[in-house]
Short mmCIF file of C-alpha atoms and ligand atoms in Angstrom, two decimals:
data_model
loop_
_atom_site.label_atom_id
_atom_site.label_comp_id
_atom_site.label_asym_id
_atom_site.label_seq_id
_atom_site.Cartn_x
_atom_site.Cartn_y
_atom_site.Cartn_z
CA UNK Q 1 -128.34 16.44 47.57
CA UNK Q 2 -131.54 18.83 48.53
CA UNK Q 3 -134.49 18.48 50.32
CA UNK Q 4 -135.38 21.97 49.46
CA UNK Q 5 -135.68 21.05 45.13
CA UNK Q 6 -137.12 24.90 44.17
CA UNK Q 7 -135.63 27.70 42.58
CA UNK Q 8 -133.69 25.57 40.22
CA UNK Q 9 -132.95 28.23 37.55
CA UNK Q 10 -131.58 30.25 40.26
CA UNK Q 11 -129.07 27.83 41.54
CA UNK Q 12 -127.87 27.02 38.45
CA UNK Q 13 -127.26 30.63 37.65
CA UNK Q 14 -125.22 31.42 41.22
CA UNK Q 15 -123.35 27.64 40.55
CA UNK Q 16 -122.52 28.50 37.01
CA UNK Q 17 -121.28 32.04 38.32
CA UNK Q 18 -119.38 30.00 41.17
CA UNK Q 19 -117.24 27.58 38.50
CA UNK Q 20 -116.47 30.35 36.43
CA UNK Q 21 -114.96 32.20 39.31
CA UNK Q 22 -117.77 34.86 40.36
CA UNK Q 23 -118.62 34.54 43.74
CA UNK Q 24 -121.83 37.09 44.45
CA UNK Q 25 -120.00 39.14 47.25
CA UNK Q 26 -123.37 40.40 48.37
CA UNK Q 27 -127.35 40.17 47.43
CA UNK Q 28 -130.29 40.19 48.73
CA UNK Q 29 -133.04 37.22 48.12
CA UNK Q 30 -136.50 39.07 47.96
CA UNK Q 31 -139.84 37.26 48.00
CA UNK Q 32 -143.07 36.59 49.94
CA UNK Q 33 -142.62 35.08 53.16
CA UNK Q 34 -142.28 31.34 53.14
CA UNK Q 35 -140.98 30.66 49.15
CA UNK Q 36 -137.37 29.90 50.10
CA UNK Q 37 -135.03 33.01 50.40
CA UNK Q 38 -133.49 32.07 53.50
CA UNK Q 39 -133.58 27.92 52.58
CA UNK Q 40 -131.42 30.02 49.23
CA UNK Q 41 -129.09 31.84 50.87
CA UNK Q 42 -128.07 28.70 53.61
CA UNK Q 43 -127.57 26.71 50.75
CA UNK Q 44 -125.37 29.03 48.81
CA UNK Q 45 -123.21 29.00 51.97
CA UNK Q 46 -122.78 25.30 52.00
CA UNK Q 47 -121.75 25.66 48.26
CA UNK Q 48 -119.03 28.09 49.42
CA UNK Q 49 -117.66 25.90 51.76
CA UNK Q 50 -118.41 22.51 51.06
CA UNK Q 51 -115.41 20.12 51.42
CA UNK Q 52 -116.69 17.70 49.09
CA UNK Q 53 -113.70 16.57 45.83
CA UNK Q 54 -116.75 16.88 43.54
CA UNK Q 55 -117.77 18.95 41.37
CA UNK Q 56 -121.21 18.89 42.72
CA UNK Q 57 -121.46 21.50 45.27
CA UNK Q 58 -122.80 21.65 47.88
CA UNK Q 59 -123.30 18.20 48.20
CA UNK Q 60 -125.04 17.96 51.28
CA UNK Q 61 -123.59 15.18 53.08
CA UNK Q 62 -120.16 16.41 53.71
CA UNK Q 63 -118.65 17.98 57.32
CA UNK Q 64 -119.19 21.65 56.02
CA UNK Q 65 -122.46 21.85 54.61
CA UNK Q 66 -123.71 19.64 57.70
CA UNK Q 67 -122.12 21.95 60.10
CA UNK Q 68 -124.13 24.83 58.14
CA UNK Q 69 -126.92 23.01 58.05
CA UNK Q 70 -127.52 23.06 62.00
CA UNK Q 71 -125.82 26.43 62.24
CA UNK Q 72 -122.20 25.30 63.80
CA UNK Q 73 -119.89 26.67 60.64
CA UNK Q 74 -116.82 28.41 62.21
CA UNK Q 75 -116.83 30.90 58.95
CA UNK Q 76 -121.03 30.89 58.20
CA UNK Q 77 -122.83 33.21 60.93
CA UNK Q 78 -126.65 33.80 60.60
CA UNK Q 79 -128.09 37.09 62.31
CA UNK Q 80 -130.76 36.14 63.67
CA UNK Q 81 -132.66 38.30 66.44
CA UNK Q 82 -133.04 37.70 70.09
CA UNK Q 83 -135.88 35.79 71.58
CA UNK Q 84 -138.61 38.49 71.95
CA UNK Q 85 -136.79 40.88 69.79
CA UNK Q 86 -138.39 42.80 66.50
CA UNK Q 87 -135.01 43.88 65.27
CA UNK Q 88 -131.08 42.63 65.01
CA UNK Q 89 -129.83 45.84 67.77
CA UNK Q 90 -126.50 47.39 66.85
CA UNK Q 91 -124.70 45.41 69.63
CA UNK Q 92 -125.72 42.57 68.11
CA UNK Q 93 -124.50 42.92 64.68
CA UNK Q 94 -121.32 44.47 66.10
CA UNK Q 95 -120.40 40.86 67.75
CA UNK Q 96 -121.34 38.99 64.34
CA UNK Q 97 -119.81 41.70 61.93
CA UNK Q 98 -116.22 41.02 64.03
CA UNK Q 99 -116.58 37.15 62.98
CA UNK Q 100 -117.50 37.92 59.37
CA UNK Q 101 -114.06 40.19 58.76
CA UNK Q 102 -111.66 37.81 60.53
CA UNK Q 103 -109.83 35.80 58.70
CA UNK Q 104 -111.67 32.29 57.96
CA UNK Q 105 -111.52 29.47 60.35
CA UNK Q 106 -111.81 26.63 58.11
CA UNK Q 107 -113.43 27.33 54.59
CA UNK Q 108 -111.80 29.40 52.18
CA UNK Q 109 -114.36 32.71 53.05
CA UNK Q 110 -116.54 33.86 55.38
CA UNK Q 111 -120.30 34.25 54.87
CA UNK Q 112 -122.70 36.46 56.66
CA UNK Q 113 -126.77 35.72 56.31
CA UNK Q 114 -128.72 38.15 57.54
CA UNK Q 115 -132.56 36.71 57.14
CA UNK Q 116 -135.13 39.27 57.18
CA UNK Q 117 -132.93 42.43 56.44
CA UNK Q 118 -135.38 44.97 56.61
CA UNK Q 119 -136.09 44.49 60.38
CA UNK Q 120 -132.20 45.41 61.35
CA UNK Q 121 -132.30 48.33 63.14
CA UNK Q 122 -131.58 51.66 61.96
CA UNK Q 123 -128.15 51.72 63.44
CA UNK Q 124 -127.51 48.17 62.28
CA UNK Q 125 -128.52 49.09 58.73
CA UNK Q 126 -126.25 52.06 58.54
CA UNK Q 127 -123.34 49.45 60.16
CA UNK Q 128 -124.05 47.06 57.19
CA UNK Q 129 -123.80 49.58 54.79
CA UNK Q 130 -120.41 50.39 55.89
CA UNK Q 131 -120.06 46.75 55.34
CA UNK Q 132 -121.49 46.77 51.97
CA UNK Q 133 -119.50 49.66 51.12
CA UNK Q 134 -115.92 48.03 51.91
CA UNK Q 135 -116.32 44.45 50.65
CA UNK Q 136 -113.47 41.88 51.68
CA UNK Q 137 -112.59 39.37 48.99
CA UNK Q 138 -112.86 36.37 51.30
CA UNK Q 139 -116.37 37.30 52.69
CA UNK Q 140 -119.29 37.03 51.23
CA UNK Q 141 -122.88 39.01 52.73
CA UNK Q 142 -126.24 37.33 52.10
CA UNK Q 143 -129.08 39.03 52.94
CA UNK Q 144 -133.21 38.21 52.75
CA UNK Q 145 -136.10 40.61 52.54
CA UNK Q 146 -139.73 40.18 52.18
CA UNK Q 147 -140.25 43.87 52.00
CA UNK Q 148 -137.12 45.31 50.60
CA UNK Q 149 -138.56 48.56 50.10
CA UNK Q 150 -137.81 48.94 53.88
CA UNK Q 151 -134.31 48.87 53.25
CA UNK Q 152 -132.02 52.16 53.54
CA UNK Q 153 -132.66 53.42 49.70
CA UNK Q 154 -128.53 53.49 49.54
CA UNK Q 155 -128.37 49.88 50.99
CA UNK Q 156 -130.77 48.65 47.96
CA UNK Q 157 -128.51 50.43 45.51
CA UNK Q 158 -125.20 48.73 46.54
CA UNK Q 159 -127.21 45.35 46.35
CA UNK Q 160 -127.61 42.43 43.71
CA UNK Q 161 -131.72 41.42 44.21
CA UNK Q 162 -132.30 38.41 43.36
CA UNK Q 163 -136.27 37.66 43.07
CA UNK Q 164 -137.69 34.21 44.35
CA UNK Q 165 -141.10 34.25 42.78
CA UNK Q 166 -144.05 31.87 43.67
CA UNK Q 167 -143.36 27.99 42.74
CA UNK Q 168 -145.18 26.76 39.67
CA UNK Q 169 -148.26 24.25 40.64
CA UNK Q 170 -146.25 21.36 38.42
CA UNK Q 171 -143.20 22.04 40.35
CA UNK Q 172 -144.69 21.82 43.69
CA UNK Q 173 -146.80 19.06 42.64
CA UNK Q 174 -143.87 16.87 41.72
CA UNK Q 175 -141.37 17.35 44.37
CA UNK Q 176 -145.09 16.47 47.04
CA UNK Q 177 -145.17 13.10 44.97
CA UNK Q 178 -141.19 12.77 45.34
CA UNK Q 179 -141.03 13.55 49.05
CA UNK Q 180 -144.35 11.53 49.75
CA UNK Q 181 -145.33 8.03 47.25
CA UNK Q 182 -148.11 7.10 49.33
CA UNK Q 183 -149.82 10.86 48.85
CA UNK Q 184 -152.97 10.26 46.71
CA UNK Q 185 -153.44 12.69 43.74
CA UNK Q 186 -156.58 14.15 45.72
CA UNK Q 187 -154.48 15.21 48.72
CA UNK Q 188 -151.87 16.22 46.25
CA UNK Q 189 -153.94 18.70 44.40
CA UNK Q 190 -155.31 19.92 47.49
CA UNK Q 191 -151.94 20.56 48.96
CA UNK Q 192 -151.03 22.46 45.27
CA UNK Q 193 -153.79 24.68 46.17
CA UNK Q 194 -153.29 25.51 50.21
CA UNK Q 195 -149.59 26.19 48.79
CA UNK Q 196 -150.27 29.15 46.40
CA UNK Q 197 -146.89 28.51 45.22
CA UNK Q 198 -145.31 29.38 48.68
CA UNK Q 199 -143.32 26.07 49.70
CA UNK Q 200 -142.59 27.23 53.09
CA UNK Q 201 -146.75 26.24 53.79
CA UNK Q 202 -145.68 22.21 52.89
CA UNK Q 203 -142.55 22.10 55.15
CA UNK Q 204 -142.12 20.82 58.79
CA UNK Q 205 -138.77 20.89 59.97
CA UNK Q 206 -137.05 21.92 57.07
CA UNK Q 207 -138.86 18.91 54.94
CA UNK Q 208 -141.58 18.60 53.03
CA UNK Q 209 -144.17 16.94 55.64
CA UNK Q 210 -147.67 16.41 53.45
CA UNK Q 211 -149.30 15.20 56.63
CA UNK Q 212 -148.44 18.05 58.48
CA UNK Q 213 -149.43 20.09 55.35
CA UNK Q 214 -152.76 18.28 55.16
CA UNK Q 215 -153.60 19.00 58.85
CA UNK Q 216 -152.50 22.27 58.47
CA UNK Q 217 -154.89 23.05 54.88
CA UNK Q 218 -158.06 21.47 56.83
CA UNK Q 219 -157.71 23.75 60.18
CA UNK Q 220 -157.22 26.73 57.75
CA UNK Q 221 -160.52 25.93 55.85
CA UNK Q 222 -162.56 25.04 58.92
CA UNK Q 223 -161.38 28.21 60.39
CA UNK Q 224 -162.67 29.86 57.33
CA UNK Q 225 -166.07 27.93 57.54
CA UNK Q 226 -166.52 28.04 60.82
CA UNK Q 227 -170.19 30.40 61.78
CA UNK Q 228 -170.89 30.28 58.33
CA UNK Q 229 -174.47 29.64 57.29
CA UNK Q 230 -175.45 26.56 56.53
CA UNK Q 231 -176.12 26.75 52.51
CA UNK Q 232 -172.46 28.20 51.92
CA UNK Q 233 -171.42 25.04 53.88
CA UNK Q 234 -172.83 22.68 51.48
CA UNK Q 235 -171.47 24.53 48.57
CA UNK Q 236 -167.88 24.04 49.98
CA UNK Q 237 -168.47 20.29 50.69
CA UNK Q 238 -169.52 19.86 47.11
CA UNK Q 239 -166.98 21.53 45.63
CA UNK Q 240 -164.68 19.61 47.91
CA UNK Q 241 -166.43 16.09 46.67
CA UNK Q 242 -164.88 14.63 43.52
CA UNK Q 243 -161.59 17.49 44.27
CA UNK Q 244 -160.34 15.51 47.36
CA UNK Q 245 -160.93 12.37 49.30
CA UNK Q 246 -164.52 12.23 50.87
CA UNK Q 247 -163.09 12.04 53.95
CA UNK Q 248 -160.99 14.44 53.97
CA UNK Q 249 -164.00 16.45 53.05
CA UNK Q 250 -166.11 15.50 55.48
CA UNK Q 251 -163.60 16.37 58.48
CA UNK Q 252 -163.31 19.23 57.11
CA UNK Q 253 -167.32 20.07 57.04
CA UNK Q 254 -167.54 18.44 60.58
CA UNK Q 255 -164.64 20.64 62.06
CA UNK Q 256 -166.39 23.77 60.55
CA UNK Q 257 -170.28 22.88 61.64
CA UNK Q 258 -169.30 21.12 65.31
CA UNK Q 259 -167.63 23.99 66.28
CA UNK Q 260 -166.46 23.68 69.73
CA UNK Q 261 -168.67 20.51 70.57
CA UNK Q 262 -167.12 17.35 71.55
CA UNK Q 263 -167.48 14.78 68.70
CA UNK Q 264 -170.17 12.30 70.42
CA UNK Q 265 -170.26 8.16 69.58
CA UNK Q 266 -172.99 9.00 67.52
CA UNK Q 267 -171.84 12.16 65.20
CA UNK Q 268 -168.64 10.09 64.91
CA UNK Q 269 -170.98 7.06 63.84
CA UNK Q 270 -173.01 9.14 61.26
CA UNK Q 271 -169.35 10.49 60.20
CA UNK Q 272 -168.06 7.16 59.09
CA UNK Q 273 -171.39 5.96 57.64
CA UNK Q 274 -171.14 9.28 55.36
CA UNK Q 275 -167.82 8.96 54.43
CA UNK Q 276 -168.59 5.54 53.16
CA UNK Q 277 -171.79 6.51 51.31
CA UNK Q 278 -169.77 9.65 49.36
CA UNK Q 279 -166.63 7.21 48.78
CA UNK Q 280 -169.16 5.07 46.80
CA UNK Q 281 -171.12 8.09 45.41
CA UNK Q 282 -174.09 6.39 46.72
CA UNK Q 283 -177.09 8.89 46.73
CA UNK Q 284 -174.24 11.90 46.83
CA UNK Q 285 -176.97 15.06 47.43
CA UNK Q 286 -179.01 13.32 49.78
CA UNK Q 287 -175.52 12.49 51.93
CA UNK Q 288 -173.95 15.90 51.74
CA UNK Q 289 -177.93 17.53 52.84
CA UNK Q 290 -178.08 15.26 55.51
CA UNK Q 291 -174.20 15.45 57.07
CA UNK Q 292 -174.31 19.08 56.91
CA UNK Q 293 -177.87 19.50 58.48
CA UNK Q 294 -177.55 16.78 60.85
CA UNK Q 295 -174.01 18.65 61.64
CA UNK Q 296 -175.53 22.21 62.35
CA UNK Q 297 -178.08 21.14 64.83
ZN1 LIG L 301 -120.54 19.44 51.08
#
């Protein structure tokens, strides 16, 4: 069971790995911000220690991969960084390094995720090193990095990378219809797009949220409209008429154009009546000339 369903050819290869024996005693997951290394890495653990008789691991539901889930594992620490705090200090990876080398609590190994390597402090790098450099057969070290060329050069070397690249527009498309039935194709597409193959941009929560997402897309193109003169305005709403729903469009258009205004009885009026006349592609120029003019002024 996943509500994360990316990076499949990955997880096969660690799960295959896993049956045959070969637990990865440490990588790193590299990738852009946002397409799943640390979602990876979490769910790696809960294939470690699930408790599940199945073969299926992790499955998900069980005691152990719930408890990793919402970060309460005995044996599965995560470093992350203080409130306020650029870097994991020193101290702090002192205090979780001494629960990674005990002996396990309740699963079989320990495992360490360290999200973000790069941004552990010198000292703290040098400290995992060390780490790196004696591995334990019951603990396992899973690191993430955006920018791995950050890393301590020697710290790269003793690593296995493992590259999450962008998520294919079919893929992303798919598990958006799966997550969401009642998402039209127009929203779909438009959430494909605002994506750029970066699933972190459709999740709320951990889950795929296409309202959220949809919110989310229009603030980032009104943002990008917003001052813009009025011509390049109109281009945008027709390229956004016939891509998406009209009124999705028009929101957009009004967001950009209204700027800070309040939206008056009678903007919101001439709103609706626009919407309607684009839905029905009634007289499409002369609606899209008049919303955005009437808009500007
Ligand atoms: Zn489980």
């Amino acid at each position: 069971m996943t509500t994360f369903p990316f990076h499949h050819d990955i997880r096969a290869r660690l799960l295959q790995e896993f049956r045959n024996g070969r637990v990865v005693q440490s990588c790193v997951f590299v990738g852009p911000h946002g397409v799943g290394k640390l979602t990876l890495a979490r769910w790696y653990a809960q294939a470690l220690v699930c408790e599940s008789p199945t073969k299926d691991k992790p499955c998900g539901s069980c005691a152990a991969c719930r408890a990793v889930a919402a970060d309460a594992h005995p044996d599965v620490a995560v470093a992350a960084r203080a409130e306020g705090q650029e870097t994991v200090s020193i101290e702090a990876w002192r205090i979780l390094q001494d629960r990674f080398t005990r002996t396990p609590l309740r699963a079989a190994r320990s495992v360490m995720i360290v999200p973000d390597c790069e941004r552990l402090s010198r000292a703290a790098q040098h400290a995992c090193l060390k780490t790196l450099e004696e591995p334990r057969p019951a603990s396992v070290l899973l690191l993430t990095a955006s920018s791995p060329a950050l890393l301590l050069a020697t710290m790269r070397s003793r690593l296995t990378q493992i590259r999450l690249r962008p998520v294919p527009s079919p893929v992303l498309q798919q598990a958006l219809e799966e997550a969401d039935a009642a998402l039209t194709p127009q929203d779909a597409d438009a959430l494909v797009r605002y994506a750029r193959g970066i699933p972190g941009a459709l999740l709320h929560e951990g889950r795929i949220d296409a309202g959220c997402a949809l919110r989310a897309a229009r603030q980032e193109r009104i943002a990008a409209l917003r001052g813009a003169p009025l011509w390049r305005v109109q281009k945008a709403l027709r390229e956004m008429i016939g891509k998406e729903s009209a009124h999705a469009s028009v929101e957009v258009i009004a967001g950009a154009c209204m700027r800070d205004r309040a939206c008056g009885i009678a903007e919101r009026r001439l709103l609706a009546l626009l919407s309607r006349a684009l839905t029905r592609a009634v007289n499409k120029d002369l609606a899209i000339d008049t919303l955005s003019i009437a808009l500007a002024h």
